[in-house]
């Protein structure tokens, strides 16, 4: 897995109990109230070894190129984060900070823009509530029945470098007897085009000047909260104070 300066909010002891070398044990053998010994569940990290791109023209890459079916050419102007629904290549601007369509930062707008959008039948549904005046955005994603990553589709639309980045953040952790079935979601930094996991493996991490929390405690829903939290100066004050 690519290291991205992640701040883990679970204890090291709990984490090591679940990982080990390539595999881990989630839970442990214990007697229940009837004295019957319960079985442990053996878990492991899962991702495909490699996926080869079938995109012939790298300039048409949905992430770093300029295909007219992708809006990344527009979003790359923004100093902000977004969520990509990969199977439909729907890109949601989280609007953590106020900016115009050209990417220029603007002043307070005095309101919260709540939006509801979907990616079509069987896809994901987004409920976004950005409070850009304060540099905060909450997005809830409801999974659709077709929200498992479609590798055959995306290998046709990403260059090899971008495909490698995507697969790297699609690692999942679960019972060893279950197949690798990541959700078709990832986080993107519009400025750097770096991708980050939304598979529930991490509860929080930093992306540049942004702090991101991921809550996948509900079975068919994912909540992502992002906050603009630049580093304070030596005296603990904000820049310009």
PDB file of C-alpha atoms in Angstrom:
ATOM      1  CA  UNK A   1       0.000   0.000   0.000  1.00  0.00           C
ATOM      2  CA  UNK A   2       1.258   3.480  -0.845  1.00  0.00           C
ATOM      3  CA  UNK A   3       2.265   5.493   2.214  1.00  0.00           C
ATOM      4  CA  UNK A   4       0.464   8.829   2.383  1.00  0.00           C
ATOM      5  CA  UNK A   5       1.318  10.244   5.794  1.00  0.00           C
ATOM      6  CA  UNK A   6      -1.756   8.774   7.404  1.00  0.00           C
ATOM      7  CA  UNK A   7      -2.780   9.576  10.950  1.00  0.00           C
ATOM      8  CA  UNK A   8      -4.307   6.358  12.302  1.00  0.00           C
ATOM      9  CA  UNK A   9      -6.899   6.913  15.002  1.00  0.00           C
ATOM     10  CA  UNK A  10      -7.028   3.364  16.301  1.00  0.00           C
ATOM     11  CA  UNK A  11      -4.458   2.083  18.742  1.00  0.00           C
ATOM     12  CA  UNK A  12      -1.310   0.296  17.550  1.00  0.00           C
ATOM     13  CA  UNK A  13      -2.196  -2.644  19.783  1.00  0.00           C
ATOM     14  CA  UNK A  14      -5.592  -3.063  18.133  1.00  0.00           C
ATOM     15  CA  UNK A  15      -4.112  -2.688  14.660  1.00  0.00           C
ATOM     16  CA  UNK A  16      -1.372  -5.267  15.181  1.00  0.00           C
ATOM     17  CA  UNK A  17      -3.913  -7.718  16.547  1.00  0.00           C
ATOM     18  CA  UNK A  18      -5.655  -7.601  13.191  1.00  0.00           C
ATOM     19  CA  UNK A  19      -2.765  -7.536  10.707  1.00  0.00           C
ATOM     20  CA  UNK A  20       0.384  -9.632  11.215  1.00  0.00           C
ATOM     21  CA  UNK A  21       2.437 -10.611   8.178  1.00  0.00           C
ATOM     22  CA  UNK A  22       0.047 -10.526   5.227  1.00  0.00           C
ATOM     23  CA  UNK A  23      -2.753 -11.913   7.355  1.00  0.00           C
ATOM     24  CA  UNK A  24      -4.320 -11.259  10.727  1.00  0.00           C
ATOM     25  CA  UNK A  25      -6.868 -12.622  13.118  1.00  0.00           C
ATOM     26  CA  UNK A  26      -9.924 -10.524  13.775  1.00  0.00           C
ATOM     27  CA  UNK A  27     -11.272 -11.563  17.147  1.00  0.00           C
ATOM     28  CA  UNK A  28      -9.983 -14.582  19.088  1.00  0.00           C
ATOM     29  CA  UNK A  29     -11.069 -17.933  20.496  1.00  0.00           C
ATOM     30  CA  UNK A  30     -13.159 -17.592  23.611  1.00  0.00           C
ATOM     31  CA  UNK A  31     -15.923 -19.437  25.407  1.00  0.00           C
ATOM     32  CA  UNK A  32     -19.406 -18.017  25.082  1.00  0.00           C
ATOM     33  CA  UNK A  33     -21.949 -18.059  27.884  1.00  0.00           C
ATOM     34  CA  UNK A  34     -22.808 -21.684  27.066  1.00  0.00           C
ATOM     35  CA  UNK A  35     -19.185 -22.773  27.320  1.00  0.00           C
ATOM     36  CA  UNK A  36     -18.869 -23.436  23.571  1.00  0.00           C
ATOM     37  CA  UNK A  37     -15.594 -22.322  22.003  1.00  0.00           C
ATOM     38  CA  UNK A  38     -16.128 -19.813  19.202  1.00  0.00           C
ATOM     39  CA  UNK A  39     -14.085 -19.850  16.005  1.00  0.00           C
ATOM     40  CA  UNK A  40     -11.760 -16.997  15.052  1.00  0.00           C
ATOM     41  CA  UNK A  41     -12.027 -15.224  11.713  1.00  0.00           C
ATOM     42  CA  UNK A  42      -8.776 -15.082   9.731  1.00  0.00           C
ATOM     43  CA  UNK A  43      -8.450 -11.866   7.709  1.00  0.00           C
ATOM     44  CA  UNK A  44      -5.995 -10.624   5.117  1.00  0.00           C
ATOM     45  CA  UNK A  45      -5.195  -7.654   2.858  1.00  0.00           C
ATOM     46  CA  UNK A  46      -6.514  -8.127  -0.671  1.00  0.00           C
ATOM     47  CA  UNK A  47      -5.718  -6.524  -4.005  1.00  0.00           C
ATOM     48  CA  UNK A  48      -4.801  -7.798  -7.473  1.00  0.00           C
ATOM     49  CA  UNK A  49      -1.103  -8.185  -8.140  1.00  0.00           C
ATOM     50  CA  UNK A  50      -1.195  -5.969 -11.236  1.00  0.00           C
ATOM     51  CA  UNK A  51      -3.609  -4.665 -13.826  1.00  0.00           C
ATOM     52  CA  UNK A  52      -2.472  -3.737 -17.329  1.00  0.00           C
ATOM     53  CA  UNK A  53      -3.932  -0.652 -18.993  1.00  0.00           C
ATOM     54  CA  UNK A  54      -5.599  -1.074 -22.367  1.00  0.00           C
ATOM     55  CA  UNK A  55      -5.714   2.666 -23.105  1.00  0.00           C
ATOM     56  CA  UNK A  56      -3.861   3.285 -26.372  1.00  0.00           C
ATOM     57  CA  UNK A  57      -3.622   7.101 -26.147  1.00  0.00           C
ATOM     58  CA  UNK A  58      -2.384   8.362 -22.702  1.00  0.00           C
ATOM     59  CA  UNK A  59      -3.706  11.841 -23.552  1.00  0.00           C
ATOM     60  CA  UNK A  60      -7.201  10.356 -23.248  1.00  0.00           C
ATOM     61  CA  UNK A  61      -6.647   9.212 -19.658  1.00  0.00           C
ATOM     62  CA  UNK A  62      -9.665  10.098 -17.516  1.00  0.00           C
ATOM     63  CA  UNK A  63      -7.460  11.222 -14.614  1.00  0.00           C
ATOM     64  CA  UNK A  64      -4.373  12.968 -16.019  1.00  0.00           C
ATOM     65  CA  UNK A  65      -5.461  13.449 -19.638  1.00  0.00           C
ATOM     66  CA  UNK A  66      -8.078  15.486 -21.440  1.00  0.00           C
ATOM     67  CA  UNK A  67     -10.793  13.098 -22.555  1.00  0.00           C
ATOM     68  CA  UNK A  68     -14.012  15.089 -23.062  1.00  0.00           C
ATOM     69  CA  UNK A  69     -15.924  12.436 -21.094  1.00  0.00           C
ATOM     70  CA  UNK A  70     -14.012  13.389 -17.941  1.00  0.00           C
ATOM     71  CA  UNK A  71     -14.167  16.724 -16.117  1.00  0.00           C
ATOM     72  CA  UNK A  72     -10.750  16.366 -14.511  1.00  0.00           C
ATOM     73  CA  UNK A  73      -9.380  19.033 -16.858  1.00  0.00           C
ATOM     74  CA  UNK A  74     -11.672  21.492 -15.049  1.00  0.00           C
ATOM     75  CA  UNK A  75     -11.161  20.145 -11.529  1.00  0.00           C
ATOM     76  CA  UNK A  76      -7.367  20.313 -11.780  1.00  0.00           C
ATOM     77  CA  UNK A  77      -7.717  24.094 -11.413  1.00  0.00           C
ATOM     78  CA  UNK A  78      -9.166  23.725  -7.914  1.00  0.00           C
ATOM     79  CA  UNK A  79      -7.319  23.702  -4.598  1.00  0.00           C
ATOM     80  CA  UNK A  80      -9.766  21.188  -3.175  1.00  0.00           C
ATOM     81  CA  UNK A  81     -10.577  17.510  -2.754  1.00  0.00           C
ATOM     82  CA  UNK A  82     -13.056  15.367  -4.638  1.00  0.00           C
ATOM     83  CA  UNK A  83     -14.620  11.921  -4.589  1.00  0.00           C
ATOM     84  CA  UNK A  84     -14.550   9.766  -7.720  1.00  0.00           C
ATOM     85  CA  UNK A  85     -17.201   7.140  -8.410  1.00  0.00           C
ATOM     86  CA  UNK A  86     -14.902   5.153 -10.677  1.00  0.00           C
ATOM     87  CA  UNK A  87     -17.319   2.877 -12.572  1.00  0.00           C
ATOM     88  CA  UNK A  88     -19.251   5.869 -13.923  1.00  0.00           C
ATOM     89  CA  UNK A  89     -16.316   8.272 -13.646  1.00  0.00           C
ATOM     90  CA  UNK A  90     -18.491  10.701 -11.754  1.00  0.00           C
ATOM     91  CA  UNK A  91     -16.329  13.285  -9.949  1.00  0.00           C
ATOM     92  CA  UNK A  92     -17.789  15.171  -6.989  1.00  0.00           C
ATOM     93  CA  UNK A  93     -16.131  18.440  -5.952  1.00  0.00           C
ATOM     94  CA  UNK A  94     -16.326  18.437  -2.140  1.00  0.00           C
ATOM     95  CA  UNK A  95     -16.232  22.284  -2.157  1.00  0.00           C
ATOM     96  CA  UNK A  96     -14.317  22.505   1.089  1.00  0.00           C
ATOM     97  CA  UNK A  97     -13.229  26.023   0.125  1.00  0.00           C
ATOM     98  CA  UNK A  98     -15.147  28.680  -1.806  1.00  0.00           C
ATOM     99  CA  UNK A  99     -13.925  29.002  -5.385  1.00  0.00           C
ATOM    100  CA  UNK A 100     -15.309  29.998  -8.756  1.00  0.00           C
ATOM    101  CA  UNK A 101     -15.377  27.842 -11.911  1.00  0.00           C
ATOM    102  CA  UNK A 102     -11.887  29.034 -12.841  1.00  0.00           C
ATOM    103  CA  UNK A 103     -10.514  27.808  -9.509  1.00  0.00           C
ATOM    104  CA  UNK A 104     -10.046  31.265  -7.994  1.00  0.00           C
ATOM    105  CA  UNK A 105     -10.676  31.342  -4.245  1.00  0.00           C
ATOM    106  CA  UNK A 106     -13.573  33.610  -3.284  1.00  0.00           C
ATOM    107  CA  UNK A 107     -14.865  35.149  -0.079  1.00  0.00           C
ATOM    108  CA  UNK A 108     -17.621  33.883   2.252  1.00  0.00           C
ATOM    109  CA  UNK A 109     -20.933  33.119   0.557  1.00  0.00           C
ATOM    110  CA  UNK A 110     -23.116  33.172   3.673  1.00  0.00           C
ATOM    111  CA  UNK A 111     -24.896  29.871   3.059  1.00  0.00           C
ATOM    112  CA  UNK A 112     -24.487  26.079   2.926  1.00  0.00           C
ATOM    113  CA  UNK A 113     -25.072  24.448  -0.454  1.00  0.00           C
ATOM    114  CA  UNK A 114     -26.660  21.042   0.093  1.00  0.00           C
ATOM    115  CA  UNK A 115     -26.797  18.879  -3.031  1.00  0.00           C
ATOM    116  CA  UNK A 116     -28.191  15.458  -3.919  1.00  0.00           C
ATOM    117  CA  UNK A 117     -26.752  13.694  -6.955  1.00  0.00           C
ATOM    118  CA  UNK A 118     -26.625  10.166  -8.314  1.00  0.00           C
ATOM    119  CA  UNK A 119     -24.651   8.266 -10.920  1.00  0.00           C
ATOM    120  CA  UNK A 120     -27.585   6.463 -12.490  1.00  0.00           C
ATOM    121  CA  UNK A 121     -29.312   3.129 -12.011  1.00  0.00           C
ATOM    122  CA  UNK A 122     -27.309   0.784  -9.798  1.00  0.00           C
ATOM    123  CA  UNK A 123     -24.700   3.455  -9.036  1.00  0.00           C
ATOM    124  CA  UNK A 124     -23.894   5.537  -5.974  1.00  0.00           C
ATOM    125  CA  UNK A 125     -26.000   8.363  -4.550  1.00  0.00           C
ATOM    126  CA  UNK A 126     -24.319  11.423  -3.006  1.00  0.00           C
ATOM    127  CA  UNK A 127     -25.592  13.785  -0.312  1.00  0.00           C
ATOM    128  CA  UNK A 128     -23.103  16.663  -0.001  1.00  0.00           C
ATOM    129  CA  UNK A 129     -23.294  19.421   2.618  1.00  0.00           C
ATOM    130  CA  UNK A 130     -20.300  21.729   2.247  1.00  0.00           C
ATOM    131  CA  UNK A 131     -19.877  24.665   4.619  1.00  0.00           C
ATOM    132  CA  UNK A 132     -17.227  26.340   2.492  1.00  0.00           C
ATOM    133  CA  UNK A 133     -17.243  29.537   4.574  1.00  0.00           C
ATOM    134  CA  UNK A 134     -15.652  27.505   7.377  1.00  0.00           C
ATOM    135  CA  UNK A 135     -13.653  25.099   5.228  1.00  0.00           C
ATOM    136  CA  UNK A 136     -15.709  22.000   6.046  1.00  0.00           C
ATOM    137  CA  UNK A 137     -17.490  19.484   3.835  1.00  0.00           C
ATOM    138  CA  UNK A 138     -19.606  16.436   4.725  1.00  0.00           C
ATOM    139  CA  UNK A 139     -20.468  13.900   2.035  1.00  0.00           C
ATOM    140  CA  UNK A 140     -22.580  10.788   2.537  1.00  0.00           C
ATOM    141  CA  UNK A 141     -22.418   8.133  -0.186  1.00  0.00           C
ATOM    142  CA  UNK A 142     -25.121   5.490  -0.458  1.00  0.00           C
ATOM    143  CA  UNK A 143     -23.839   2.440  -2.299  1.00  0.00           C
ATOM    144  CA  UNK A 144     -25.678   1.151  -5.347  1.00  0.00           C
ATOM    145  CA  UNK A 145     -25.996  -2.489  -6.358  1.00  0.00           C
ATOM    146  CA  UNK A 146     -23.287  -1.954  -9.001  1.00  0.00           C
ATOM    147  CA  UNK A 147     -20.836  -0.104  -6.760  1.00  0.00           C
ATOM    148  CA  UNK A 148     -18.112  -2.773  -6.790  1.00  0.00           C
ATOM    149  CA  UNK A 149     -15.040  -1.707  -8.802  1.00  0.00           C
ATOM    150  CA  UNK A 150     -15.237  -2.737 -12.462  1.00  0.00           C
ATOM    151  CA  UNK A 151     -11.595  -3.378 -13.407  1.00  0.00           C
ATOM    152  CA  UNK A 152     -12.469  -4.245 -17.021  1.00  0.00           C
ATOM    153  CA  UNK A 153     -14.021  -0.811 -17.496  1.00  0.00           C
ATOM    154  CA  UNK A 154     -11.404   1.349 -15.872  1.00  0.00           C
ATOM    155  CA  UNK A 155      -8.380  -0.310 -17.505  1.00  0.00           C
ATOM    156  CA  UNK A 156      -9.737   1.017 -20.818  1.00  0.00           C
ATOM    157  CA  UNK A 157      -9.773   4.625 -19.582  1.00  0.00           C
ATOM    158  CA  UNK A 158      -6.686   5.137 -17.391  1.00  0.00           C
ATOM    159  CA  UNK A 159      -3.039   5.232 -18.448  1.00  0.00           C
ATOM    160  CA  UNK A 160      -0.756   2.729 -16.720  1.00  0.00           C
ATOM    161  CA  UNK A 161       0.557   5.219 -14.139  1.00  0.00           C
ATOM    162  CA  UNK A 162      -2.924   6.348 -13.107  1.00  0.00           C
ATOM    163  CA  UNK A 163      -4.241   2.786 -13.116  1.00  0.00           C
ATOM    164  CA  UNK A 164      -1.415   1.749 -10.783  1.00  0.00           C
ATOM    165  CA  UNK A 165      -2.314   4.633  -8.432  1.00  0.00           C
ATOM    166  CA  UNK A 166      -5.954   3.599  -8.407  1.00  0.00           C
ATOM    167  CA  UNK A 167      -5.291  -0.079  -7.715  1.00  0.00           C
ATOM    168  CA  UNK A 168      -2.915   0.883  -4.888  1.00  0.00           C
ATOM    169  CA  UNK A 169      -5.772   2.569  -2.962  1.00  0.00           C
ATOM    170  CA  UNK A 170      -8.245  -0.239  -3.654  1.00  0.00           C
ATOM    171  CA  UNK A 171      -6.682  -2.602  -1.140  1.00  0.00           C
ATOM    172  CA  UNK A 172      -9.274  -4.125   1.206  1.00  0.00           C
ATOM    173  CA  UNK A 173      -9.079  -6.040   4.469  1.00  0.00           C
ATOM    174  CA  UNK A 174     -11.437  -8.852   5.268  1.00  0.00           C
ATOM    175  CA  UNK A 175     -11.997 -12.609   5.787  1.00  0.00           C
ATOM    176  CA  UNK A 176      -9.556 -14.696   3.740  1.00  0.00           C
ATOM    177  CA  UNK A 177     -12.335 -16.805   2.202  1.00  0.00           C
ATOM    178  CA  UNK A 178     -14.038 -13.748   0.686  1.00  0.00           C
ATOM    179  CA  UNK A 179     -13.001 -12.365  -2.749  1.00  0.00           C
ATOM    180  CA  UNK A 180     -11.448  -8.947  -3.371  1.00  0.00           C
ATOM    181  CA  UNK A 181     -14.455  -6.662  -3.954  1.00  0.00           C
ATOM    182  CA  UNK A 182     -13.533  -2.999  -3.379  1.00  0.00           C
ATOM    183  CA  UNK A 183     -16.097  -0.240  -3.683  1.00  0.00           C
ATOM    184  CA  UNK A 184     -15.717   1.909  -6.796  1.00  0.00           C
ATOM    185  CA  UNK A 185     -14.818   5.012  -4.762  1.00  0.00           C
ATOM    186  CA  UNK A 186     -11.629   6.928  -4.043  1.00  0.00           C
ATOM    187  CA  UNK A 187     -10.603  10.387  -2.862  1.00  0.00           C
ATOM    188  CA  UNK A 188      -8.627  12.679  -5.180  1.00  0.00           C
ATOM    189  CA  UNK A 189      -6.491  15.748  -4.539  1.00  0.00           C
ATOM    190  CA  UNK A 190      -7.326  17.958  -7.527  1.00  0.00           C
ATOM    191  CA  UNK A 191      -3.975  19.781  -7.336  1.00  0.00           C
ATOM    192  CA  UNK A 192      -1.677  16.756  -7.283  1.00  0.00           C
ATOM    193  CA  UNK A 193      -3.994  14.097  -8.790  1.00  0.00           C
ATOM    194  CA  UNK A 194      -2.947  11.768  -5.975  1.00  0.00           C
ATOM    195  CA  UNK A 195      -5.604   9.214  -4.991  1.00  0.00           C
ATOM    196  CA  UNK A 196      -6.510   8.071  -1.472  1.00  0.00           C
ATOM    197  CA  UNK A 197      -8.427   5.149  -0.040  1.00  0.00           C
ATOM    198  CA  UNK A 198     -12.134   5.229   0.788  1.00  0.00           C
ATOM    199  CA  UNK A 199     -12.287   1.481   1.446  1.00  0.00           C
ATOM    200  CA  UNK A 200     -12.632   1.884   5.220  1.00  0.00           C
ATOM    201  CA  UNK A 201      -9.073   0.730   5.992  1.00  0.00           C
ATOM    202  CA  UNK A 202      -8.320   4.053   7.675  1.00  0.00           C
ATOM    203  CA  UNK A 203     -10.451   6.210   9.926  1.00  0.00           C
ATOM    204  CA  UNK A 204      -8.586   9.461   9.259  1.00  0.00           C
ATOM    205  CA  UNK A 205      -5.636  10.940   7.394  1.00  0.00           C
ATOM    206  CA  UNK A 206      -4.137  14.189   6.127  1.00  0.00           C
ATOM    207  CA  UNK A 207      -4.024  15.203   2.465  1.00  0.00           C
ATOM    208  CA  UNK A 208      -1.844  18.307   2.199  1.00  0.00           C
ATOM    209  CA  UNK A 209      -3.642  21.020   4.201  1.00  0.00           C
ATOM    210  CA  UNK A 210      -6.803  18.919   4.545  1.00  0.00           C
ATOM    211  CA  UNK A 211      -7.865  16.571   7.331  1.00  0.00           C
ATOM    212  CA  UNK A 212     -10.147  13.737   6.216  1.00  0.00           C
ATOM    213  CA  UNK A 213     -12.306  11.382   8.311  1.00  0.00           C
ATOM    214  CA  UNK A 214     -13.887   8.254   6.857  1.00  0.00           C
ATOM    215  CA  UNK A 215     -16.812   6.499   8.560  1.00  0.00           C
ATOM    216  CA  UNK A 216     -17.963   3.178   7.056  1.00  0.00           C
ATOM    217  CA  UNK A 217     -19.775   1.925  10.175  1.00  0.00           C
ATOM    218  CA  UNK A 218     -23.048   1.620   8.248  1.00  0.00           C
ATOM    219  CA  UNK A 219     -23.194  -1.361   5.927  1.00  0.00           C
ATOM    220  CA  UNK A 220     -24.474   0.337   2.776  1.00  0.00           C
ATOM    221  CA  UNK A 221     -23.243   3.865   3.396  1.00  0.00           C
ATOM    222  CA  UNK A 222     -20.002   5.818   3.612  1.00  0.00           C
ATOM    223  CA  UNK A 223     -19.502   9.217   5.240  1.00  0.00           C
ATOM    224  CA  UNK A 224     -16.524  11.412   4.358  1.00  0.00           C
ATOM    225  CA  UNK A 225     -15.761  14.604   6.291  1.00  0.00           C
ATOM    226  CA  UNK A 226     -12.974  16.914   5.127  1.00  0.00           C
ATOM    227  CA  UNK A 227     -11.680  20.032   6.865  1.00  0.00           C
ATOM    228  CA  UNK A 228      -9.260  22.681   5.631  1.00  0.00           C
ATOM    229  CA  UNK A 229      -6.673  22.606   8.414  1.00  0.00           C
ATOM    230  CA  UNK A 230      -3.397  24.237   7.357  1.00  0.00           C
ATOM    231  CA  UNK A 231      -0.455  24.025   9.700  1.00  0.00           C
ATOM    232  CA  UNK A 232      -0.295  26.863  12.216  1.00  0.00           C
ATOM    233  CA  UNK A 233       2.752  29.087  12.530  1.00  0.00           C
ATOM    234  CA  UNK A 234       5.367  28.663  15.250  1.00  0.00           C
ATOM    235  CA  UNK A 235       3.468  30.822  17.733  1.00  0.00           C
ATOM    236  CA  UNK A 236       0.239  28.893  17.208  1.00  0.00           C
ATOM    237  CA  UNK A 237      -1.398  31.729  15.312  1.00  0.00           C
ATOM    238  CA  UNK A 238      -2.919  31.622  11.851  1.00  0.00           C
ATOM    239  CA  UNK A 239      -1.038  33.173   9.002  1.00  0.00           C
ATOM    240  CA  UNK A 240      -1.524  36.963   9.065  1.00  0.00           C
ATOM    241  CA  UNK A 241      -2.473  37.209  12.748  1.00  0.00           C
TER     242      UNK A 241
END
